[in-house]
């Protein structure tokens, strides 16, 4: 088991290496002078020269990469061009809203999608099943921000139930205001996720339902609820958890858009502001952070499989 | 063609036609999606010649609600929103198509080589794993922001994150096909490598790639709109759906239809593309259906 964990950990090293290399190359391989691009249209020659030396762009490519790699390995993601603050400090300031939004979204999606997908598979071909399938196709077709504005229009402007925009911290403003402000963003971001998980749950549960042990459990006269939870869902857990892990990529992209729609001061807004100001170290740092988080989450999920499925032994 | 005997390779193509007919009968949603998509394509190709000038500014008619003269209302400069949305259809569909074709072509080439040449397989696939770990929208935003906003950079920025998925698909097909007796036979009789790849292996990748291409097309249109909406996409003077919606943000509480009209068009088009993709998937091969989802 521990040997497997170690091997999997080592296997992520080249993947992370590629991420670091790609992020490094994005800036260097684009046509034109990256320093001039970052400085913007109205920069003076002195500004461009300052940015060039600040980013180390005046040194050989290999040296630049090794310096950058050594920095990343030490956990140093560089310094913001505009604020002159370390990127890691800026990330720490904005971490809370994004982390909490991701948590509420995953919780909401799993709580809604797994029962929905299971029920749909249980009565496959029925009305609920058709609705779930329709929803899972539609959920992938509506852009996140259009959905966001639709929900604002309905619940905030129309019914006036929830605030239009903004964020309240549960630690300083209390749990009530936090939940009221996070409800619509969670719903917005969660829709694609619900579609994804519900579809996967339905497909897997349908497969498991045809297996012999389910027939045996039913023949024993076990209650249908117990059959579904103990005999079906337990066996369907591995693919469902896998798709949740892969869905984290969807979540990260959605966070940027959702935070922009609802004006939430999180990491997504940090990226966007950095793009508009061409504050390149921040963009680089956040891409690396998000990619590493994605890789690590999927690694952890791989390792957690043993909890769900004792047949998998490493 | 009047030749009485068809070449062997032609056979599967004719077998698809009755399958297509039965698909349309059994999946009415595919017919609906297909017609919707066709209508959008016609509107995108022919529409711009019939609608008013999408750039004409009418200062006296700003932020008008939809009425008889302005079907979708007007934007903050008094430009006809209906005309802009029709032009936007052209931009959106062009980006979707361009991304799908490019991503499939590049991914096919890399995937064929990686799947067939064992020495290249590991390094190429690790590189693809790394590229896939980077969230697609972030990668696209970063690429557009460093290379400057233009139609070409946006297409390239959306293609790059899509390529690894195509490579994986092609590679998996190649790995399963290369052990087939007919491929071994082709190698045994001394067929040159390019011919083995393109004549014997490539045709097997076509059905799953066709399906994948429709999904890529749908997600590319969404990504283009997201980039435009975030202000990191096609230059704002081009009336794409994302750009129209981005301009509508400021006035949303006043004139929500500026976002809802293009938003609905985009959602319906993507829905139509995805429905056609699902239909293709179910028709071409039920085995692929399970592999892909």
PDB file of C-alpha atoms in Angstrom, chain B residues 10-247:
ATOM      1  CA  UNK B  10     -16.769   2.035 -49.358  1.00  0.00           C
ATOM      2  CA  UNK B  11     -18.963  -0.529 -47.651  1.00  0.00           C
ATOM      3  CA  UNK B  12     -19.294   0.859 -44.107  1.00  0.00           C
ATOM      4  CA  UNK B  13     -20.240   4.249 -45.457  1.00  0.00           C
ATOM      5  CA  UNK B  14     -23.387   2.947 -47.149  1.00  0.00           C
ATOM      6  CA  UNK B  15     -24.308   1.002 -44.014  1.00  0.00           C
ATOM      7  CA  UNK B  16     -24.580   4.238 -42.063  1.00  0.00           C
ATOM      8  CA  UNK B  17     -27.529   5.551 -44.077  1.00  0.00           C
ATOM      9  CA  UNK B  18     -30.255   3.164 -42.857  1.00  0.00           C
ATOM     10  CA  UNK B  19     -28.805   3.493 -39.349  1.00  0.00           C
ATOM     11  CA  UNK B  20     -29.208   7.236 -39.627  1.00  0.00           C
ATOM     12  CA  UNK B  21     -32.821   6.896 -40.693  1.00  0.00           C
ATOM     13  CA  UNK B  22     -33.637   4.604 -37.784  1.00  0.00           C
ATOM     14  CA  UNK B  23     -31.814   6.937 -35.413  1.00  0.00           C
ATOM     15  CA  UNK B  24     -33.958   9.883 -36.407  1.00  0.00           C
ATOM     16  CA  UNK B  25     -37.081   7.779 -35.902  1.00  0.00           C
ATOM     17  CA  UNK B  26     -36.016   6.475 -32.485  1.00  0.00           C
ATOM     18  CA  UNK B  27     -34.482   9.739 -31.184  1.00  0.00           C
ATOM     19  CA  UNK B  28     -36.815  12.619 -32.073  1.00  0.00           C
ATOM     20  CA  UNK B  29     -34.490  14.914 -30.096  1.00  0.00           C
ATOM     21  CA  UNK B  30     -31.765  14.396 -32.702  1.00  0.00           C
ATOM     22  CA  UNK B  31     -34.101  15.544 -35.471  1.00  0.00           C
ATOM     23  CA  UNK B  32     -35.059  18.547 -33.352  1.00  0.00           C
ATOM     24  CA  UNK B  33     -31.422  19.373 -32.530  1.00  0.00           C
ATOM     25  CA  UNK B  34     -30.355  18.851 -36.119  1.00  0.00           C
ATOM     26  CA  UNK B  35     -33.035  21.148 -37.498  1.00  0.00           C
ATOM     27  CA  UNK B  36     -32.236  23.766 -34.865  1.00  0.00           C
ATOM     28  CA  UNK B  37     -28.555  23.593 -35.756  1.00  0.00           C
ATOM     29  CA  UNK B  38     -29.362  23.815 -39.460  1.00  0.00           C
ATOM     30  CA  UNK B  39     -31.554  26.859 -38.809  1.00  0.00           C
ATOM     31  CA  UNK B  40     -28.710  28.517 -36.862  1.00  0.00           C
ATOM     32  CA  UNK B  41     -26.211  27.775 -39.624  1.00  0.00           C
ATOM     33  CA  UNK B  42     -28.550  29.211 -42.267  1.00  0.00           C
ATOM     34  CA  UNK B  43     -29.136  32.288 -40.096  1.00  0.00           C
ATOM     35  CA  UNK B  44     -25.392  32.701 -39.584  1.00  0.00           C
ATOM     36  CA  UNK B  45     -24.570  32.347 -43.299  1.00  0.00           C
ATOM     37  CA  UNK B  46     -27.458  34.248 -44.894  1.00  0.00           C
ATOM     38  CA  UNK B  47     -28.755  36.361 -41.991  1.00  0.00           C
ATOM     39  CA  UNK B  48     -26.160  39.158 -42.052  1.00  0.00           C
ATOM     40  CA  UNK B  49     -27.200  40.177 -45.604  1.00  0.00           C
ATOM     41  CA  UNK B  50     -30.799  40.769 -44.532  1.00  0.00           C
ATOM     42  CA  UNK B  51     -30.492  42.434 -41.126  1.00  0.00           C
ATOM     43  CA  UNK B  52     -29.797  46.150 -40.565  1.00  0.00           C
ATOM     44  CA  UNK B  53     -26.217  47.379 -40.034  1.00  0.00           C
ATOM     45  CA  UNK B  54     -25.057  45.973 -36.675  1.00  0.00           C
ATOM     46  CA  UNK B  55     -22.613  48.866 -36.241  1.00  0.00           C
ATOM     47  CA  UNK B  56     -25.064  51.716 -36.975  1.00  0.00           C
ATOM     48  CA  UNK B  57     -25.393  53.933 -33.914  1.00  0.00           C
ATOM     49  CA  UNK B  58     -28.761  55.567 -33.151  1.00  0.00           C
ATOM     50  CA  UNK B  59     -28.156  57.932 -30.216  1.00  0.00           C
ATOM     51  CA  UNK B  60     -31.877  58.692 -29.837  1.00  0.00           C
ATOM     52  CA  UNK B  61     -32.785  55.031 -29.387  1.00  0.00           C
ATOM     53  CA  UNK B  62     -30.491  53.748 -26.657  1.00  0.00           C
ATOM     54  CA  UNK B  63     -31.317  50.746 -24.429  1.00  0.00           C
ATOM     55  CA  UNK B  64     -34.739  50.334 -26.060  1.00  0.00           C
ATOM     56  CA  UNK B  65     -36.821  47.305 -25.071  1.00  0.00           C
ATOM     57  CA  UNK B  66     -37.776  44.879 -27.863  1.00  0.00           C
ATOM     58  CA  UNK B  67     -40.467  46.272 -30.179  1.00  0.00           C
ATOM     59  CA  UNK B  68     -41.569  46.168 -33.844  1.00  0.00           C
ATOM     60  CA  UNK B  69     -38.617  48.161 -35.216  1.00  0.00           C
ATOM     61  CA  UNK B  70     -35.927  46.719 -32.911  1.00  0.00           C
ATOM     62  CA  UNK B  71     -36.867  43.050 -32.455  1.00  0.00           C
ATOM     63  CA  UNK B  72     -34.369  42.422 -29.653  1.00  0.00           C
ATOM     64  CA  UNK B  73     -34.183  46.053 -28.486  1.00  0.00           C
ATOM     65  CA  UNK B  74     -31.028  48.184 -28.674  1.00  0.00           C
ATOM     66  CA  UNK B  75     -27.776  48.390 -26.725  1.00  0.00           C
ATOM     67  CA  UNK B  76     -26.183  51.318 -24.898  1.00  0.00           C
ATOM     68  CA  UNK B  77     -25.130  52.962 -28.178  1.00  0.00           C
ATOM     69  CA  UNK B  78     -28.512  52.424 -29.802  1.00  0.00           C
ATOM     70  CA  UNK B  79     -27.271  49.621 -32.037  1.00  0.00           C
ATOM     71  CA  UNK B  80     -29.834  47.079 -33.233  1.00  0.00           C
ATOM     72  CA  UNK B  81     -29.407  44.042 -30.959  1.00  0.00           C
ATOM     73  CA  UNK B  82     -31.126  41.641 -33.368  1.00  0.00           C
ATOM     74  CA  UNK B  83     -28.638  42.489 -36.121  1.00  0.00           C
ATOM     75  CA  UNK B  84     -25.752  42.078 -33.691  1.00  0.00           C
ATOM     76  CA  UNK B  85     -27.023  38.719 -32.451  1.00  0.00           C
ATOM     77  CA  UNK B  86     -27.362  37.459 -36.047  1.00  0.00           C
ATOM     78  CA  UNK B  87     -23.768  38.547 -36.752  1.00  0.00           C
ATOM     79  CA  UNK B  88     -22.741  36.946 -33.474  1.00  0.00           C
ATOM     80  CA  UNK B  89     -24.091  33.606 -34.695  1.00  0.00           C
ATOM     81  CA  UNK B  90     -21.596  33.756 -37.547  1.00  0.00           C
ATOM     82  CA  UNK B  91     -18.672  34.456 -35.174  1.00  0.00           C
ATOM     83  CA  UNK B  92     -19.724  31.773 -32.687  1.00  0.00           C
ATOM     84  CA  UNK B  93     -20.265  29.031 -35.242  1.00  0.00           C
ATOM     85  CA  UNK B  94     -17.071  29.932 -37.108  1.00  0.00           C
ATOM     86  CA  UNK B  95     -15.038  29.708 -33.887  1.00  0.00           C
ATOM     87  CA  UNK B  96     -16.716  26.414 -32.921  1.00  0.00           C
ATOM     88  CA  UNK B  97     -16.047  24.879 -36.329  1.00  0.00           C
ATOM     89  CA  UNK B  98     -12.472  26.166 -36.588  1.00  0.00           C
ATOM     90  CA  UNK B  99     -11.589  24.903 -33.101  1.00  0.00           C
ATOM     91  CA  UNK B 100     -13.157  21.486 -33.736  1.00  0.00           C
ATOM     92  CA  UNK B 101     -11.332  21.003 -37.052  1.00  0.00           C
ATOM     93  CA  UNK B 102      -7.965  22.236 -35.748  1.00  0.00           C
ATOM     94  CA  UNK B 103      -8.091  20.356 -32.443  1.00  0.00           C
ATOM     95  CA  UNK B 104      -9.051  17.112 -34.174  1.00  0.00           C
ATOM     96  CA  UNK B 105      -6.421  17.492 -36.904  1.00  0.00           C
ATOM     97  CA  UNK B 106      -3.578  18.254 -34.479  1.00  0.00           C
ATOM     98  CA  UNK B 107      -4.726  15.697 -31.924  1.00  0.00           C
ATOM     99  CA  UNK B 108      -5.091  13.045 -34.623  1.00  0.00           C
ATOM    100  CA  UNK B 109      -1.554  13.543 -35.833  1.00  0.00           C
ATOM    101  CA  UNK B 110      -0.002  13.477 -32.355  1.00  0.00           C
ATOM    102  CA  UNK B 111      -2.223  10.597 -31.254  1.00  0.00           C
ATOM    103  CA  UNK B 112      -1.398   8.423 -34.287  1.00  0.00           C
ATOM    104  CA  UNK B 113       2.319   8.888 -33.803  1.00  0.00           C
ATOM    105  CA  UNK B 114       2.212   8.479 -30.008  1.00  0.00           C
ATOM    106  CA  UNK B 115       0.035   5.381 -30.215  1.00  0.00           C
ATOM    107  CA  UNK B 116       2.107   3.720 -32.895  1.00  0.00           C
ATOM    108  CA  UNK B 117       5.705   4.565 -32.023  1.00  0.00           C
ATOM    109  CA  UNK B 118       6.320   3.042 -28.600  1.00  0.00           C
ATOM    110  CA  UNK B 119       9.371   5.196 -27.904  1.00  0.00           C
ATOM    111  CA  UNK B 120       7.319   8.390 -28.189  1.00  0.00           C
ATOM    112  CA  UNK B 121       4.279   7.128 -26.320  1.00  0.00           C
ATOM    113  CA  UNK B 122       5.391   7.811 -22.749  1.00  0.00           C
ATOM    114  CA  UNK B 123       6.892  11.298 -23.186  1.00  0.00           C
ATOM    115  CA  UNK B 124       4.003  12.488 -25.357  1.00  0.00           C
ATOM    116  CA  UNK B 125       1.355  11.175 -23.003  1.00  0.00           C
ATOM    117  CA  UNK B 126       3.042  12.680 -19.916  1.00  0.00           C
ATOM    118  CA  UNK B 127       3.124  16.030 -21.716  1.00  0.00           C
ATOM    119  CA  UNK B 128      -0.575  15.637 -22.517  1.00  0.00           C
ATOM    120  CA  UNK B 129      -1.340  14.751 -18.872  1.00  0.00           C
ATOM    121  CA  UNK B 130       0.383  17.946 -17.785  1.00  0.00           C
ATOM    122  CA  UNK B 131      -1.477  20.028 -20.355  1.00  0.00           C
ATOM    123  CA  UNK B 132      -4.772  18.469 -19.258  1.00  0.00           C
ATOM    124  CA  UNK B 133      -4.105  19.323 -15.632  1.00  0.00           C
ATOM    125  CA  UNK B 134      -4.158  23.036 -16.475  1.00  0.00           C
ATOM    126  CA  UNK B 135      -7.740  24.338 -16.320  1.00  0.00           C
ATOM    127  CA  UNK B 136      -8.727  25.043 -19.945  1.00  0.00           C
ATOM    128  CA  UNK B 137     -10.307  28.443 -19.395  1.00  0.00           C
ATOM    129  CA  UNK B 138      -7.312  29.718 -17.408  1.00  0.00           C
ATOM    130  CA  UNK B 139      -4.897  28.501 -20.075  1.00  0.00           C
ATOM    131  CA  UNK B 140      -6.993  30.191 -22.761  1.00  0.00           C
ATOM    132  CA  UNK B 141      -7.195  33.451 -20.788  1.00  0.00           C
ATOM    133  CA  UNK B 142      -3.418  33.437 -20.278  1.00  0.00           C
ATOM    134  CA  UNK B 143      -2.716  32.698 -23.962  1.00  0.00           C
ATOM    135  CA  UNK B 144      -5.019  35.470 -25.161  1.00  0.00           C
ATOM    136  CA  UNK B 145      -3.628  37.957 -22.643  1.00  0.00           C
ATOM    137  CA  UNK B 146      -0.009  37.472 -23.707  1.00  0.00           C
ATOM    138  CA  UNK B 147      -0.551  37.254 -27.459  1.00  0.00           C
ATOM    139  CA  UNK B 148      -3.111  40.037 -27.780  1.00  0.00           C
ATOM    140  CA  UNK B 149      -6.810  39.684 -28.546  1.00  0.00           C
ATOM    141  CA  UNK B 150      -7.729  38.675 -32.092  1.00  0.00           C
ATOM    142  CA  UNK B 151      -9.916  36.062 -33.723  1.00  0.00           C
ATOM    143  CA  UNK B 152      -6.890  33.871 -34.480  1.00  0.00           C
ATOM    144  CA  UNK B 153      -5.407  34.000 -30.964  1.00  0.00           C
ATOM    145  CA  UNK B 154      -8.787  33.171 -29.426  1.00  0.00           C
ATOM    146  CA  UNK B 155      -9.158  30.134 -31.707  1.00  0.00           C
ATOM    147  CA  UNK B 156      -5.610  28.973 -30.917  1.00  0.00           C
ATOM    148  CA  UNK B 157      -6.151  29.577 -27.187  1.00  0.00           C
ATOM    149  CA  UNK B 158      -9.248  27.375 -27.218  1.00  0.00           C
ATOM    150  CA  UNK B 159      -7.593  24.692 -29.403  1.00  0.00           C
ATOM    151  CA  UNK B 160      -4.576  24.159 -27.115  1.00  0.00           C
ATOM    152  CA  UNK B 161      -6.512  22.856 -24.075  1.00  0.00           C
ATOM    153  CA  UNK B 162      -8.722  20.637 -26.300  1.00  0.00           C
ATOM    154  CA  UNK B 163      -5.869  18.814 -28.075  1.00  0.00           C
ATOM    155  CA  UNK B 164      -4.864  16.421 -25.216  1.00  0.00           C
ATOM    156  CA  UNK B 165      -8.352  14.938 -25.052  1.00  0.00           C
ATOM    157  CA  UNK B 166      -8.252  14.131 -28.781  1.00  0.00           C
ATOM    158  CA  UNK B 167      -4.755  12.672 -28.461  1.00  0.00           C
ATOM    159  CA  UNK B 168      -5.920  10.341 -25.674  1.00  0.00           C
ATOM    160  CA  UNK B 169      -8.887   9.159 -27.704  1.00  0.00           C
ATOM    161  CA  UNK B 170      -6.859   8.539 -30.888  1.00  0.00           C
ATOM    162  CA  UNK B 171      -4.087   6.813 -28.956  1.00  0.00           C
ATOM    163  CA  UNK B 172      -6.509   4.424 -27.256  1.00  0.00           C
ATOM    164  CA  UNK B 173      -7.998   3.466 -30.632  1.00  0.00           C
ATOM    165  CA  UNK B 174      -4.535   3.013 -32.180  1.00  0.00           C
ATOM    166  CA  UNK B 175      -3.361   0.856 -29.259  1.00  0.00           C
ATOM    167  CA  UNK B 176      -6.310  -1.498 -29.675  1.00  0.00           C
ATOM    168  CA  UNK B 177      -6.146  -1.619 -33.484  1.00  0.00           C
ATOM    169  CA  UNK B 178      -2.403  -2.109 -33.911  1.00  0.00           C
ATOM    170  CA  UNK B 179      -2.644  -5.656 -32.530  1.00  0.00           C
ATOM    171  CA  UNK B 180      -5.331  -6.635 -35.065  1.00  0.00           C
ATOM    172  CA  UNK B 181      -4.267  -9.337 -37.524  1.00  0.00           C
ATOM    173  CA  UNK B 182      -4.863  -7.150 -40.597  1.00  0.00           C
ATOM    174  CA  UNK B 183      -2.448  -4.524 -39.314  1.00  0.00           C
ATOM    175  CA  UNK B 184       0.152  -7.178 -38.549  1.00  0.00           C
ATOM    176  CA  UNK B 185      -0.450  -8.586 -42.017  1.00  0.00           C
ATOM    177  CA  UNK B 186       0.030  -5.162 -43.579  1.00  0.00           C
ATOM    178  CA  UNK B 187       3.333  -4.754 -41.724  1.00  0.00           C
ATOM    179  CA  UNK B 188       4.363  -8.294 -42.639  1.00  0.00           C
ATOM    180  CA  UNK B 189       3.970  -7.666 -46.367  1.00  0.00           C
ATOM    181  CA  UNK B 190       6.218  -4.627 -46.011  1.00  0.00           C
ATOM    182  CA  UNK B 191       3.740  -1.756 -46.116  1.00  0.00           C
ATOM    183  CA  UNK B 192       5.581   1.501 -45.373  1.00  0.00           C
ATOM    184  CA  UNK B 193       4.798   3.066 -41.996  1.00  0.00           C
ATOM    185  CA  UNK B 194       2.887   6.157 -43.227  1.00  0.00           C
ATOM    186  CA  UNK B 195       0.653   3.887 -45.306  1.00  0.00           C
ATOM    187  CA  UNK B 196      -0.001   1.604 -42.317  1.00  0.00           C
ATOM    188  CA  UNK B 197      -0.963   4.611 -40.215  1.00  0.00           C
ATOM    189  CA  UNK B 198      -3.142   6.404 -42.732  1.00  0.00           C
ATOM    190  CA  UNK B 199      -4.605   3.495 -44.693  1.00  0.00           C
ATOM    191  CA  UNK B 200      -5.181   0.876 -42.019  1.00  0.00           C
ATOM    192  CA  UNK B 201      -5.287   2.604 -38.657  1.00  0.00           C
ATOM    193  CA  UNK B 202      -6.683   6.070 -39.352  1.00  0.00           C
ATOM    194  CA  UNK B 203     -10.107   4.911 -40.649  1.00  0.00           C
ATOM    195  CA  UNK B 204     -10.800   3.314 -37.253  1.00  0.00           C
ATOM    196  CA  UNK B 205     -10.415   6.634 -35.514  1.00  0.00           C
ATOM    197  CA  UNK B 206     -12.952   8.432 -37.702  1.00  0.00           C
ATOM    198  CA  UNK B 207     -16.235   7.475 -35.964  1.00  0.00           C
ATOM    199  CA  UNK B 208     -15.129   8.369 -32.406  1.00  0.00           C
ATOM    200  CA  UNK B 209     -13.398  11.528 -33.681  1.00  0.00           C
ATOM    201  CA  UNK B 210     -16.538  12.678 -35.446  1.00  0.00           C
ATOM    202  CA  UNK B 211     -18.419  12.412 -32.169  1.00  0.00           C
ATOM    203  CA  UNK B 212     -15.615  14.096 -30.222  1.00  0.00           C
ATOM    204  CA  UNK B 213     -15.486  16.916 -32.785  1.00  0.00           C
ATOM    205  CA  UNK B 214     -19.139  17.837 -32.189  1.00  0.00           C
ATOM    206  CA  UNK B 215     -18.584  18.000 -28.432  1.00  0.00           C
ATOM    207  CA  UNK B 216     -15.460  20.120 -28.949  1.00  0.00           C
ATOM    208  CA  UNK B 217     -17.436  22.436 -31.214  1.00  0.00           C
ATOM    209  CA  UNK B 218     -20.077  22.922 -28.507  1.00  0.00           C
ATOM    210  CA  UNK B 219     -17.620  23.539 -25.700  1.00  0.00           C
ATOM    211  CA  UNK B 220     -15.517  25.854 -27.901  1.00  0.00           C
ATOM    212  CA  UNK B 221     -18.542  28.088 -28.498  1.00  0.00           C
ATOM    213  CA  UNK B 222     -19.122  28.216 -24.735  1.00  0.00           C
ATOM    214  CA  UNK B 223     -15.463  29.007 -24.040  1.00  0.00           C
ATOM    215  CA  UNK B 224     -15.406  31.735 -26.699  1.00  0.00           C
ATOM    216  CA  UNK B 225     -18.461  33.347 -25.098  1.00  0.00           C
ATOM    217  CA  UNK B 226     -16.914  33.067 -21.622  1.00  0.00           C
ATOM    218  CA  UNK B 227     -13.677  34.678 -22.828  1.00  0.00           C
ATOM    219  CA  UNK B 228     -15.628  37.483 -24.492  1.00  0.00           C
ATOM    220  CA  UNK B 229     -17.801  37.924 -21.422  1.00  0.00           C
ATOM    221  CA  UNK B 230     -14.729  38.189 -19.177  1.00  0.00           C
ATOM    222  CA  UNK B 231     -13.204  40.752 -21.516  1.00  0.00           C
ATOM    223  CA  UNK B 232     -10.379  38.426 -22.546  1.00  0.00           C
ATOM    224  CA  UNK B 233     -11.691  37.294 -25.907  1.00  0.00           C
ATOM    225  CA  UNK B 234     -12.248  38.505 -29.451  1.00  0.00           C
ATOM    226  CA  UNK B 235     -11.700  42.309 -29.801  1.00  0.00           C
ATOM    227  CA  UNK B 236     -14.785  44.154 -28.487  1.00  0.00           C
ATOM    228  CA  UNK B 237     -15.606  45.778 -31.841  1.00  0.00           C
ATOM    229  CA  UNK B 238     -16.550  42.381 -33.294  1.00  0.00           C
ATOM    230  CA  UNK B 239     -20.177  41.565 -32.386  1.00  0.00           C
ATOM    231  CA  UNK B 240     -19.753  38.074 -30.931  1.00  0.00           C
ATOM    232  CA  UNK B 241     -22.320  36.724 -28.470  1.00  0.00           C
ATOM    233  CA  UNK B 242     -19.780  36.894 -25.656  1.00  0.00           C
ATOM    234  CA  UNK B 243     -18.932  40.516 -26.428  1.00  0.00           C
ATOM    235  CA  UNK B 244     -22.609  41.565 -26.661  1.00  0.00           C
ATOM    236  CA  UNK B 245     -23.279  39.977 -23.269  1.00  0.00           C
ATOM    237  CA  UNK B 246     -20.143  41.540 -21.812  1.00  0.00           C
ATOM    238  CA  UNK B 247     -21.401  44.987 -22.838  1.00  0.00           C
TER     239      UNK B 247
END
